[in-house]
Amino acid sequence: MAVHERFAPLPESAAARPAELEEALVAAWRAEGVFESLQAARKDAPRFVFWEGPPTANGKPGIHHVFARAIKDAVCRHRTMLGRLVVRKAGWDTHGLPVELGVEKELGISGKPQIEAYGVARFNARCKESVWRYKQDWEKLSERIGYWLDYADPYVTYDDSYVESVWHLLARFHRAGLAYRGKKVLPYCGRCGTGLSSHELGQPGAYKEVLDPSVHVRFKVVGSARGESLLAWTTTPWTLPSNIALAVHPQEPYVLAKIYLPVQKGAEKGSAGTELAWIAKARAQAVLGAHEVVEERLGRELAGLSYQPLFDAEVPCVDPGAWKPDTSALHKVWTAEYVTTTDGTGIVHQAAAYGVDDWEVARRNRLPVKQAVGAEGRLVVDVAGVPAGTFFKDADEALSEDLKRRGLLFKKAKEPHSYPHCWRCDTPLFYYAAPAWYLRTSSMKQRMIELNREVRWIPPEIGSGRFGEWLENNIDWNISRDRYWGTPLPYWTCDGCDAEESIGGKDELVLKCGRLPDAFDFHKPSIDEPTWPCAKCGGTMRRTKSVLDCWFDSGAMPYAQWHWPFGAGRAKAEAQYPADFIAEGLDQTRGWFYTLHAIGTFLQSLPDAGLPPGPPYKACLVNGLVLDKDGVKMSKRLGNIVDPWQAVSEHGADAVRWYLLSSGATHLPKRFDPAGILEVRRKHFGTLVNSWKFFSDYARLGKGFDPARPAPIHERPEIDRWLASRTQSTIAEVRARMDDYDLAGACRALEQFVGDDLSNWYIRRNRARFWKGEWTADRDACFHTLHDALRAAALLMAPLAPFLSEAIWLRIAPGAGSVHAQLLPEPRAELLDHELEGAMRLVVRLVEMGRALRERAKLGIRQPLRAIHVRASDARALELLRTGFAAEQVLGELNIKAIGSLAADDGAVCSLKAKANFRVLGKKVGGLMKSVAATIDALPAEAAARLRSGVAVPIEVEGRTIELAPEDVEIRVETSGAFDVETDGRLVVWLDADLDEELLGEGLARELNSRVNALRKESGLGVEDRIALHLEADGARLAVALQRHAALIQAETMAASLGALASAPAGATRCRLDFGPEGRVEVAFKKLG
RNA sequence: GGGGCAGUAGCCUAAUCUGGUUCUUGGCAGUCGGCUUAUAUCCGACGUAUUGCGGGUUCAAAUCCCGUCUGCCCUACCA
């Protein structure tokens, strides 16, 4: 890596325009092949296996991709810095409907007929090409945000080798008996001749308000002496010829009511006689009006009743595939939980071919499936005088007429409701059972659930909740899509006898059909050409027309990315299996996370697959969606999309990454607020940049400093040993959090270390040591201490903020290579000092209280005070505060001359008060809690003191004596108000606020220093510039102060000389400072040299 | 329709699993003050919350239970 002068300053723009520094690093990393050589160096190291989920490159990357990539990058970099080889192979998801739709739009065509007319070969060629439209965007953005990925050798799901591996997997499923042909009920467009995905159904305008028939129909019960019928309701009369059953709710009450049969127009109601009909009790009033109930039964008691079909047409049955139909189950009443009584009659007509719920009822009860309307949306047989070929919507009227003539139509009306239409051609859709291939994943359900228990989910509730429940309700996986651009299913079927064969690779295909043409391609249409004679019947084996669900493609990546199990791919895949870690968005739970899990679980069961036991991935970190700053989902329509490029170029990738990783819980929806990034930049990165500036400025001046020769730790002052200890604790904490995938926790620990400890305490308190006087051991010590802290910060931050950490690292260890190639330091136990850290926490508390006291007393920090008094209720705290270190820190920070007194709290200054500890006492006294608490509240201070010293105290409550143990109460300290006291409950602090002339004078001198220094700065003087200072006081006390503290003033203002105003040279900066009631000081100074 | 997650000040957020008294934590933005020639931060003081709403369990509910409303996510789409 680029070699800088040791301790070189960061570029001026590092804080204001971080993008400049980052872009330079991106270029340097690329030019020097840092990632590649790091990977080469780790070649033989133990692996940490990471799998990259493939994005589709036919859309631009968004800010949520930056989020997921920041997570993945941070974890991978961390593991690399632990010495592991982390293979980071890029991948592209290239198949699927969204790609096809994009191309259709581009070509200005729509629907399958038009694609066929355009030519499938040309169409697929366009698809293949279109996938790479945004490849550059992805690669550039990834590089820019520091997401290291091997883009030179990505896996691409349309590659022949990838497809061949997928074929192998699909053939294994088939040969294991886990792939079968069935039907799937899906929304279908008769005109386009294709099923629509739910995604297409979600297109705007798909659902339209239409007026549909609403008919009540009577189904006559077979073998009823009383002439009963079942009253059913439907809005799709065209499905009635395909009726196979009626469904009732098992727990719902139904009534047998007397109804008047329909009459011809003009005839008197009831003249056609009456009949008995079943209807849900809850619907009887609404449907029948006034009626007479003959009998009442629960739904499940109706189950099994047989009825006469409405039409006698010979309606063809289709093979459902998923079950063997039982014809004796036909035309009976079955129960189904989904039946409601909010509308209709509570008796639902079942046409399995045209409804998903109906299909489910048929599957459970092994019903045959009748299908009177075919794929084109037209009747396939003559029904009741309606000729075959009639469009389904047009059959409604004619069929209703027929039923009316035969007296089976009880009621007819038109009802408005929303109905789906094809978003391309506006044709009303119908639900249709289309042929499909399934994987019998439900047979592996138990195994999948067991393996899922071994997955470390972050957060855990995704694994047990969303994902676990999805597995519990697992249904077979429909893997076929009636489209063009996808992995072709490697399943051939015989057009004569229905035999099936699966093909697990190119060689197998060649064996079957002889030589393949030179220009052969593993996609449609050329893949549909090879055929061969059926071994059983001599018919022709042809490939199933469909292509594969592209989710299978992505779930196959652990194997297919290496061309497993062919050739060298076998070993490569085994070396990268299982994954130690994957991470994607929550929306992948039922997508990639599931498909990986399902395919992996299946392969486990194959003895010859050679894969180790256990789940395919061991840890899965899930991130939530990224919303806009108001919590609204980002969408083009609302125009609230955050452009990742804009955010990154404005704030820098480090700040964007840090913001995304550190704010809120990873898995919850995240609001993306630019103000938050700005805060991260200012507080964290700004502070770090400034800390480096401070260190580098002085380290380059301090010629005596050599980081290779550290000052022995025990010879350094306590404040240094404290920061050294904090450095080590931070190393330990950040490592532990990163190991545990708690990226936000690691960020927090680093923010605290850099912002609070390193910068705002250590540097601030020790500034003078860095520049004052000769090169001494003490001066050497502070450089080493700060150097080591900054070095650790750079290393620890590297996985999270790869740029700034690199920039600092290259200046702290020139020639050592990239920070990302380093090993993370181990915490050094010999530098840890818990006592010192504890003492410092107490110091901080005391200082805070001291400042509060000063505030109230209106005593600015520049006014020295005589003494501070401390009482501590905890012996351990007292001991820590007695160290010279603690005293020195408190006094220095608060500008106080001495510790006036430091003693155990005797309750004399503040009164002790006991408060009930509800958590403990509640269990003991239960219902008496309220009175017990009141009694404790009223306890005298003397009793509280006894309790605090560990003695039990009996109390009387409602006639009962209760022995109060020390752990039953909390002792608090309350201020009495005699003089101003501050307490946090454990420490009591007050100030000696008496000021004498001496203190007042010093205060004035310090005030003057501050004002003069402000003037120096205003007039553009540098820190090291020396001045000639001339002063004249107007005010007695001021005059004395100037005289007495002349040396201090000279030292603090870098004044080489101090003289009277009268002797000020020409051209000196002059100013009159107002000290209120104390008077004024005339100042003149001039830069020397 | 089914399943899940969430609702705490003007805004964000902790505490919710495992109930406790912590007059609800921290931050942002606001006002006032302090420290500091590292100008990036930092420190102190000052509001505003019947913890979405309504019930219940309990000595005790932000927390557990029931209902309800709102938002989001996933999934399905109804005779």
mmCIF file with all atom_site columns, N, CA and C in Angstrom, chain A residues 686-739:
data_model
loop_
_atom_site.group_PDB
_atom_site.id
_atom_site.type_symbol
_atom_site.label_atom_id
_atom_site.label_alt_id
_atom_site.label_comp_id
_atom_site.label_asym_id
_atom_site.label_entity_id
_atom_site.label_seq_id
_atom_site.pdbx_PDB_ins_code
_atom_site.Cartn_x
_atom_site.Cartn_y
_atom_site.Cartn_z
_atom_site.occupancy
_atom_site.B_iso_or_equiv
_atom_site.pdbx_formal_charge
_atom_site.auth_seq_id
_atom_site.auth_comp_id
_atom_site.auth_asym_id
_atom_site.auth_atom_id
_atom_site.pdbx_PDB_model_num
ATOM 1   N N  . GLY A 1 686 ? -15.518 12.915  12.968 1.00 0.00 ? 686 GLY A N  1
ATOM 2   C CA . GLY A 1 686 ? -14.908 14.215  13.191 1.00 0.00 ? 686 GLY A CA 1
ATOM 3   C C  . GLY A 1 686 ? -13.960 14.171  14.376 1.00 0.00 ? 686 GLY A C  1
ATOM 4   N N  . THR A 1 687 ? -14.392 13.534  15.455 1.00 0.00 ? 687 THR A N  1
ATOM 5   C CA . THR A 1 687 ? -13.558 13.449  16.648 1.00 0.00 ? 687 THR A CA 1
ATOM 6   C C  . THR A 1 687 ? -12.294 12.641  16.363 1.00 0.00 ? 687 THR A C  1
ATOM 7   N N  . LEU A 1 688 ? -12.456 11.555  15.626 1.00 0.00 ? 688 LEU A N  1
ATOM 8   C CA . LEU A 1 688 ? -11.296 10.723  15.330 1.00 0.00 ? 688 LEU A CA 1
ATOM 9   C C  . LEU A 1 688 ? -10.294 11.481  14.445 1.00 0.00 ? 688 LEU A C  1
ATOM 10  N N  . VAL A 1 689 ? -10.816 12.152  13.449 1.00 0.00 ? 689 VAL A N  1
ATOM 11  C CA . VAL A 1 689 ? -9.944  12.913  12.552 1.00 0.00 ? 689 VAL A CA 1
ATOM 12  C C  . VAL A 1 689 ? -9.184  13.972  13.343 1.00 0.00 ? 689 VAL A C  1
ATOM 13  N N  . ASN A 1 690 ? -9.894  14.620  14.251 1.00 0.00 ? 690 ASN A N  1
ATOM 14  C CA . ASN A 1 690 ? -9.248  15.640  15.060 1.00 0.00 ? 690 ASN A CA 1
ATOM 15  C C  . ASN A 1 690 ? -8.233  15.062  16.023 1.00 0.00 ? 690 ASN A C  1
ATOM 16  N N  . SER A 1 691 ? -8.552  13.902  16.562 1.00 0.00 ? 691 SER A N  1
ATOM 17  C CA . SER A 1 691 ? -7.601  13.261  17.462 1.00 0.00 ? 691 SER A CA 1
ATOM 18  C C  . SER A 1 691 ? -6.324  12.942  16.700 1.00 0.00 ? 691 SER A C  1
ATOM 19  N N  . TRP A 1 692 ? -6.498  12.467  15.474 1.00 0.00 ? 692 TRP A N  1
ATOM 20  C CA . TRP A 1 692 ? -5.314  12.173  14.672 1.00 0.00 ? 692 TRP A CA 1
ATOM 21  C C  . TRP A 1 692 ? -4.532  13.452  14.380 1.00 0.00 ? 692 TRP A C  1
ATOM 22  N N  . LYS A 1 693 ? -5.276  14.504  14.069 1.00 0.00 ? 693 LYS A N  1
ATOM 23  C CA . LYS A 1 693 ? -4.616  15.771  13.779 1.00 0.00 ? 693 LYS A CA 1
ATOM 24  C C  . LYS A 1 693 ? -3.765  16.199  14.983 1.00 0.00 ? 693 LYS A C  1
ATOM 25  N N  . PHE A 1 694 ? -4.357  16.103  16.153 1.00 0.00 ? 694 PHE A N  1
ATOM 26  C CA . PHE A 1 694 ? -3.631  16.471  17.362 1.00 0.00 ? 694 PHE A CA 1
ATOM 27  C C  . PHE A 1 694 ? -2.378  15.628  17.517 1.00 0.00 ? 694 PHE A C  1
ATOM 28  N N  . PHE A 1 695 ? -2.562  14.342  17.409 1.00 0.00 ? 695 PHE A N  1
ATOM 29  C CA . PHE A 1 695 ? -1.428  13.436  17.608 1.00 0.00 ? 695 PHE A CA 1
ATOM 30  C C  . PHE A 1 695 ? -0.354  13.669  16.554 1.00 0.00 ? 695 PHE A C  1
ATOM 31  N N  . SER A 1 696 ? -0.767  13.729  15.300 1.00 0.00 ? 696 SER A N  1
ATOM 32  C CA . SER A 1 696 ? 0.234   13.801  14.243 1.00 0.00 ? 696 SER A CA 1
ATOM 33  C C  . SER A 1 696 ? 0.975   15.139  14.277 1.00 0.00 ? 696 SER A C  1
ATOM 34  N N  . ASP A 1 697 ? 0.260   16.215  14.613 1.00 0.00 ? 697 ASP A N  1
ATOM 35  C CA . ASP A 1 697 ? 0.918   17.520  14.693 1.00 0.00 ? 697 ASP A CA 1
ATOM 36  C C  . ASP A 1 697 ? 2.110   17.474  15.646 1.00 0.00 ? 697 ASP A C  1
ATOM 37  N N  . TYR A 1 698 ? 1.871   16.914  16.820 1.00 0.00 ? 698 TYR A N  1
ATOM 38  C CA . TYR A 1 698 ? 2.918   16.937  17.823 1.00 0.00 ? 698 TYR A CA 1
ATOM 39  C C  . TYR A 1 698 ? 3.907   15.806  17.651 1.00 0.00 ? 698 TYR A C  1
ATOM 40  N N  . ALA A 1 699 ? 3.444   14.674  17.128 1.00 0.00 ? 699 ALA A N  1
ATOM 41  C CA . ALA A 1 699 ? 4.355   13.539  16.976 1.00 0.00 ? 699 ALA A CA 1
ATOM 42  C C  . ALA A 1 699 ? 5.430   13.867  15.946 1.00 0.00 ? 699 ALA A C  1
ATOM 43  N N  . ARG A 1 700 ? 5.062   14.655  14.950 1.00 0.00 ? 700 ARG A N  1
ATOM 44  C CA . ARG A 1 700 ? 6.048   14.994  13.938 1.00 0.00 ? 700 ARG A CA 1
ATOM 45  C C  . ARG A 1 700 ? 7.046   16.020  14.474 1.00 0.00 ? 700 ARG A C  1
ATOM 46  N N  . LEU A 1 701 ? 6.605   16.825  15.458 1.00 0.00 ? 701 LEU A N  1
ATOM 47  C CA . LEU A 1 701 ? 7.516   17.791  16.063 1.00 0.00 ? 701 LEU A CA 1
ATOM 48  C C  . LEU A 1 701 ? 8.406   17.107  17.096 1.00 0.00 ? 701 LEU A C  1
ATOM 49  N N  . GLY A 1 702 ? 7.805   16.143  17.799 1.00 0.00 ? 702 GLY A N  1
ATOM 50  C CA . GLY A 1 702 ? 8.532   15.468  18.867 1.00 0.00 ? 702 GLY A CA 1
ATOM 51  C C  . GLY A 1 702 ? 9.513   14.467  18.301 1.00 0.00 ? 702 GLY A C  1
ATOM 52  N N  . LYS A 1 703 ? 10.711  14.914  18.083 1.00 0.00 ? 703 LYS A N  1
ATOM 53  C CA . LYS A 1 703 ? 11.683  14.063  17.411 1.00 0.00 ? 703 LYS A CA 1
ATOM 54  C C  . LYS A 1 703 ? 12.078  12.852  18.250 1.00 0.00 ? 703 LYS A C  1
ATOM 55  N N  . GLY A 1 704 ? 11.857  12.948  19.543 1.00 0.00 ? 704 GLY A N  1
ATOM 56  C CA . GLY A 1 704 ? 12.306  11.860  20.394 1.00 0.00 ? 704 GLY A CA 1
ATOM 57  C C  . GLY A 1 704 ? 11.397  10.637  20.379 1.00 0.00 ? 704 GLY A C  1
ATOM 58  N N  . PHE A 1 705 ? 10.257  10.735  19.700 1.00 0.00 ? 705 PHE A N  1
ATOM 59  C CA . PHE A 1 705 ? 9.275   9.665   19.815 1.00 0.00 ? 705 PHE A CA 1
ATOM 60  C C  . PHE A 1 705 ? 9.528   8.531   18.823 1.00 0.00 ? 705 PHE A C  1
ATOM 61  N N  . ASP A 1 706 ? 9.670   7.337   19.358 1.00 0.00 ? 706 ASP A N  1
ATOM 62  C CA . ASP A 1 706 ? 9.848   6.164   18.501 1.00 0.00 ? 706 ASP A CA 1
ATOM 63  C C  . ASP A 1 706 ? 8.909   5.060   18.966 1.00 0.00 ? 706 ASP A C  1
ATOM 64  N N  . PRO A 1 707 ? 7.863   4.799   18.174 1.00 0.00 ? 707 PRO A N  1
ATOM 65  C CA . PRO A 1 707 ? 6.864   3.813   18.617 1.00 0.00 ? 707 PRO A CA 1
ATOM 66  C C  . PRO A 1 707 ? 7.459   2.418   18.799 1.00 0.00 ? 707 PRO A C  1
ATOM 67  N N  . ALA A 1 708 ? 8.613   2.168   18.200 1.00 0.00 ? 708 ALA A N  1
ATOM 68  C CA . ALA A 1 708 ? 9.202   0.832   18.331 1.00 0.00 ? 708 ALA A CA 1
ATOM 69  C C  . ALA A 1 708 ? 9.838   0.630   19.699 1.00 0.00 ? 708 ALA A C  1
ATOM 70  N N  . ARG A 1 709 ? 10.054  1.731   20.427 1.00 0.00 ? 709 ARG A N  1
ATOM 71  C CA . ARG A 1 709 ? 10.660  1.583   21.756 1.00 0.00 ? 709 ARG A CA 1
ATOM 72  C C  . ARG A 1 709 ? 9.711   2.100   22.821 1.00 0.00 ? 709 ARG A C  1
ATOM 73  N N  . PRO A 1 710 ? 8.725   1.292   23.161 1.00 0.00 ? 710 PRO A N  1
ATOM 74  C CA . PRO A 1 710 ? 7.682   1.751   24.080 1.00 0.00 ? 710 PRO A CA 1
ATOM 75  C C  . PRO A 1 710 ? 8.240   1.981   25.485 1.00 0.00 ? 710 PRO A C  1
ATOM 76  N N  . ALA A 1 711 ? 7.735   3.019   26.109 1.00 0.00 ? 711 ALA A N  1
ATOM 77  C CA . ALA A 1 711 ? 8.061   3.258   27.509 1.00 0.00 ? 711 ALA A CA 1
ATOM 78  C C  . ALA A 1 711 ? 7.407   2.160   28.331 1.00 0.00 ? 711 ALA A C  1
ATOM 79  N N  . PRO A 1 712 ? 8.155   1.592   29.278 1.00 0.00 ? 712 PRO A N  1
ATOM 80  C CA . PRO A 1 712 ? 7.560   0.525   30.101 1.00 0.00 ? 712 PRO A CA 1
ATOM 81  C C  . PRO A 1 712 ? 6.289   1.022   30.773 1.00 0.00 ? 712 PRO A C  1
ATOM 82  N N  . ILE A 1 713 ? 5.274   0.182   30.747 1.00 0.00 ? 713 ILE A N  1
ATOM 83  C CA . ILE A 1 713 ? 3.961   0.637   31.201 1.00 0.00 ? 713 ILE A CA 1
ATOM 84  C C  . ILE A 1 713 ? 3.986   1.050   32.664 1.00 0.00 ? 713 ILE A C  1
ATOM 85  N N  . HIS A 1 714 ? 4.742   0.350   33.502 1.00 0.00 ? 714 HIS A N  1
ATOM 86  C CA . HIS A 1 714 ? 4.695   0.668   34.936 1.00 0.00 ? 714 HIS A CA 1
ATOM 87  C C  . HIS A 1 714 ? 5.394   1.979   35.235 1.00 0.00 ? 714 HIS A C  1
ATOM 88  N N  . GLU A 1 715 ? 6.154   2.508   34.262 1.00 0.00 ? 715 GLU A N  1
ATOM 89  C CA . GLU A 1 715 ? 6.807   3.791   34.492 1.00 0.00 ? 715 GLU A CA 1
ATOM 90  C C  . GLU A 1 715 ? 5.946   4.963   34.025 1.00 0.00 ? 715 GLU A C  1
ATOM 91  N N  . ARG A 1 716 ? 4.837   4.650   33.407 1.00 0.00 ? 716 ARG A N  1
ATOM 92  C CA . ARG A 1 716 ? 3.982   5.735   32.916 1.00 0.00 ? 716 ARG A CA 1
ATOM 93  C C  . ARG A 1 716 ? 3.031   6.195   34.019 1.00 0.00 ? 716 ARG A C  1
ATOM 94  N N  . PRO A 1 717 ? 2.573   7.430   33.935 1.00 0.00 ? 717 PRO A N  1
ATOM 95  C CA . PRO A 1 717 ? 1.617   7.907   34.943 1.00 0.00 ? 717 PRO A CA 1
ATOM 96  C C  . PRO A 1 717 ? 0.294   7.146   34.850 1.00 0.00 ? 717 PRO A C  1
ATOM 97  N N  . GLU A 1 718 ? -0.467  7.243   35.923 1.00 0.00 ? 718 GLU A N  1
ATOM 98  C CA . GLU A 1 718 ? -1.721  6.493   35.991 1.00 0.00 ? 718 GLU A CA 1
ATOM 99  C C  . GLU A 1 718 ? -2.667  6.810   34.845 1.00 0.00 ? 718 GLU A C  1
ATOM 100 N N  . ILE A 1 719 ? -2.706  8.086   34.464 1.00 0.00 ? 719 ILE A N  1
ATOM 101 C CA . ILE A 1 719 ? -3.652  8.448   33.418 1.00 0.00 ? 719 ILE A CA 1
ATOM 102 C C  . ILE A 1 719 ? -3.325  7.689   32.125 1.00 0.00 ? 719 ILE A C  1
ATOM 103 N N  . ASP A 1 720 ? -2.024  7.458   31.900 1.00 0.00 ? 720 ASP A N  1
ATOM 104 C CA . ASP A 1 720 ? -1.627  6.676   30.735 1.00 0.00 ? 720 ASP A CA 1
ATOM 105 C C  . ASP A 1 720 ? -2.000  5.211   30.916 1.00 0.00 ? 720 ASP A C  1
ATOM 106 N N  . ARG A 1 721 ? -1.765  4.714   32.122 1.00 0.00 ? 721 ARG A N  1
ATOM 107 C CA . ARG A 1 721 ? -2.105  3.312   32.372 1.00 0.00 ? 721 ARG A CA 1
ATOM 108 C C  . ARG A 1 721 ? -3.619  3.120   32.244 1.00 0.00 ? 721 ARG A C  1
ATOM 109 N N  . TRP A 1 722 ? -4.334  4.192   32.604 1.00 0.00 ? 722 TRP A N  1
ATOM 110 C CA . TRP A 1 722 ? -5.797  4.106   32.455 1.00 0.00 ? 722 TRP A CA 1
ATOM 111 C C  . TRP A 1 722 ? -6.164  3.993   30.961 1.00 0.00 ? 722 TRP A C  1
ATOM 112 N N  . LEU A 1 723 ? -5.638  4.868   30.123 1.00 0.00 ? 723 LEU A N  1
ATOM 113 C CA . LEU A 1 723 ? -6.009  4.789   28.710 1.00 0.00 ? 723 LEU A CA 1
ATOM 114 C C  . LEU A 1 723 ? -5.518  3.473   28.100 1.00 0.00 ? 723 LEU A C  1
ATOM 115 N N  . ALA A 1 724 ? -4.347  3.025   28.505 1.00 0.00 ? 724 ALA A N  1
ATOM 116 C CA . ALA A 1 724 ? -3.844  1.750   27.997 1.00 0.00 ? 724 ALA A CA 1
ATOM 117 C C  . ALA A 1 724 ? -4.802  0.618   28.371 1.00 0.00 ? 724 ALA A C  1
ATOM 118 N N  . SER A 1 725 ? -5.302  0.704   29.595 1.00 0.00 ? 725 SER A N  1
ATOM 119 C CA . SER A 1 725 ? -6.238  -0.325  30.038 1.00 0.00 ? 725 SER A CA 1
ATOM 120 C C  . SER A 1 725 ? -7.543  -0.253  29.248 1.00 0.00 ? 725 SER A C  1
ATOM 121 N N  . ARG A 1 726 ? -8.009  0.969   29.062 1.00 0.00 ? 726 ARG A N  1
ATOM 122 C CA . ARG A 1 726 ? -9.242  1.143   28.274 1.00 0.00 ? 726 ARG A CA 1
ATOM 123 C C  . ARG A 1 726 ? -9.046  0.632   26.846 1.00 0.00 ? 726 ARG A C  1
ATOM 124 N N  . THR A 1 727 ? -7.860  0.847   26.318 1.00 0.00 ? 727 THR A N  1
ATOM 125 C CA . THR A 1 727 ? -7.564  0.352   24.982 1.00 0.00 ? 727 THR A CA 1
ATOM 126 C C  . THR A 1 727 ? -7.715  -1.167  24.938 1.00 0.00 ? 727 THR A C  1
ATOM 127 N N  . GLN A 1 728 ? -7.150  -1.803  25.959 1.00 0.00 ? 728 GLN A N  1
ATOM 128 C CA . GLN A 1 728 ? -7.242  -3.272  25.982 1.00 0.00 ? 728 GLN A CA 1
ATOM 129 C C  . GLN A 1 728 ? -8.675  -3.750  26.209 1.00 0.00 ? 728 GLN A C  1
ATOM 130 N N  . SER A 1 729 ? -9.408  -3.095  27.092 1.00 0.00 ? 729 SER A N  1
ATOM 131 C CA . SER A 1 729 ? -10.810 -3.533  27.307 1.00 0.00 ? 729 SER A CA 1
ATOM 132 C C  . SER A 1 729 ? -11.608 -3.340  26.035 1.00 0.00 ? 729 SER A C  1
ATOM 133 N N  . THR A 1 730 ? -11.297 -2.262  25.316 1.00 0.00 ? 730 THR A N  1
ATOM 134 C CA . THR A 1 730 ? -12.034 -2.018  24.082 1.00 0.00 ? 730 THR A CA 1
ATOM 135 C C  . THR A 1 730 ? -11.711 -3.091  23.039 1.00 0.00 ? 730 THR A C  1
ATOM 136 N N  . ILE A 1 731 ? -10.456 -3.454  22.963 1.00 0.00 ? 731 ILE A N  1
ATOM 137 C CA . ILE A 1 731 ? -10.088 -4.548  22.048 1.00 0.00 ? 731 ILE A CA 1
ATOM 138 C C  . ILE A 1 731 ? -10.896 -5.799  22.398 1.00 0.00 ? 731 ILE A C  1
ATOM 139 N N  . ALA A 1 732 ? -10.922 -6.125  23.678 1.00 0.00 ? 732 ALA A N  1
ATOM 140 C CA . ALA A 1 732 ? -11.641 -7.330  24.100 1.00 0.00 ? 732 ALA A CA 1
ATOM 141 C C  . ALA A 1 732 ? -13.124 -7.225  23.767 1.00 0.00 ? 732 ALA A C  1
ATOM 142 N N  . GLU A 1 733 ? -13.700 -6.060  24.049 1.00 0.00 ? 733 GLU A N  1
ATOM 143 C CA . GLU A 1 733 ? -15.141 -5.935  23.841 1.00 0.00 ? 733 GLU A CA 1
ATOM 144 C C  . GLU A 1 733 ? -15.502 -5.953  22.352 1.00 0.00 ? 733 GLU A C  1
ATOM 145 N N  . VAL A 1 734 ? -14.763 -5.203  21.555 1.00 0.00 ? 734 VAL A N  1
ATOM 146 C CA . VAL A 1 734 ? -15.086 -5.150  20.124 1.00 0.00 ? 734 VAL A CA 1
ATOM 147 C C  . VAL A 1 734 ? -14.909 -6.530  19.491 1.00 0.00 ? 734 VAL A C  1
ATOM 148 N N  . ARG A 1 735 ? -13.846 -7.215  19.861 1.00 0.00 ? 735 ARG A N  1
ATOM 149 C CA . ARG A 1 735 ? -13.656 -8.563  19.313 1.00 0.00 ? 735 ARG A CA 1
ATOM 150 C C  . ARG A 1 735 ? -14.828 -9.461  19.669 1.00 0.00 ? 735 ARG A C  1
ATOM 151 N N  . ALA A 1 736 ? -15.227 -9.414  20.934 1.00 0.00 ? 736 ALA A N  1
ATOM 152 C CA . ALA A 1 736 ? -16.308 -10.294 21.379 1.00 0.00 ? 736 ALA A CA 1
ATOM 153 C C  . ALA A 1 736 ? -17.605 -9.965  20.637 1.00 0.00 ? 736 ALA A C  1
ATOM 154 N N  . ARG A 1 737 ? -17.880 -8.686  20.484 1.00 0.00 ? 737 ARG A N  1
ATOM 155 C CA . ARG A 1 737 ? -19.132 -8.291  19.823 1.00 0.00 ? 737 ARG A CA 1
ATOM 156 C C  . ARG A 1 737 ? -19.100 -8.677  18.354 1.00 0.00 ? 737 ARG A C  1
ATOM 157 N N  . MET A 1 738 ? -17.984 -8.461  17.708 1.00 0.00 ? 738 MET A N  1
ATOM 158 C CA . MET A 1 738 ? -17.893 -8.812  16.295 1.00 0.00 ? 738 MET A CA 1
ATOM 159 C C  . MET A 1 738 ? -17.986 -10.327 16.116 1.00 0.00 ? 738 MET A C  1
ATOM 160 N N  . ASP A 1 739 ? -17.325 -11.073 17.004 1.00 0.00 ? 739 ASP A N  1
ATOM 161 C CA . ASP A 1 739 ? -17.420 -12.537 16.936 1.00 0.00 ? 739 ASP A CA 1
ATOM 162 C C  . ASP A 1 739 ? -18.867 -12.972 17.051 1.00 0.00 ? 739 ASP A C  1
#
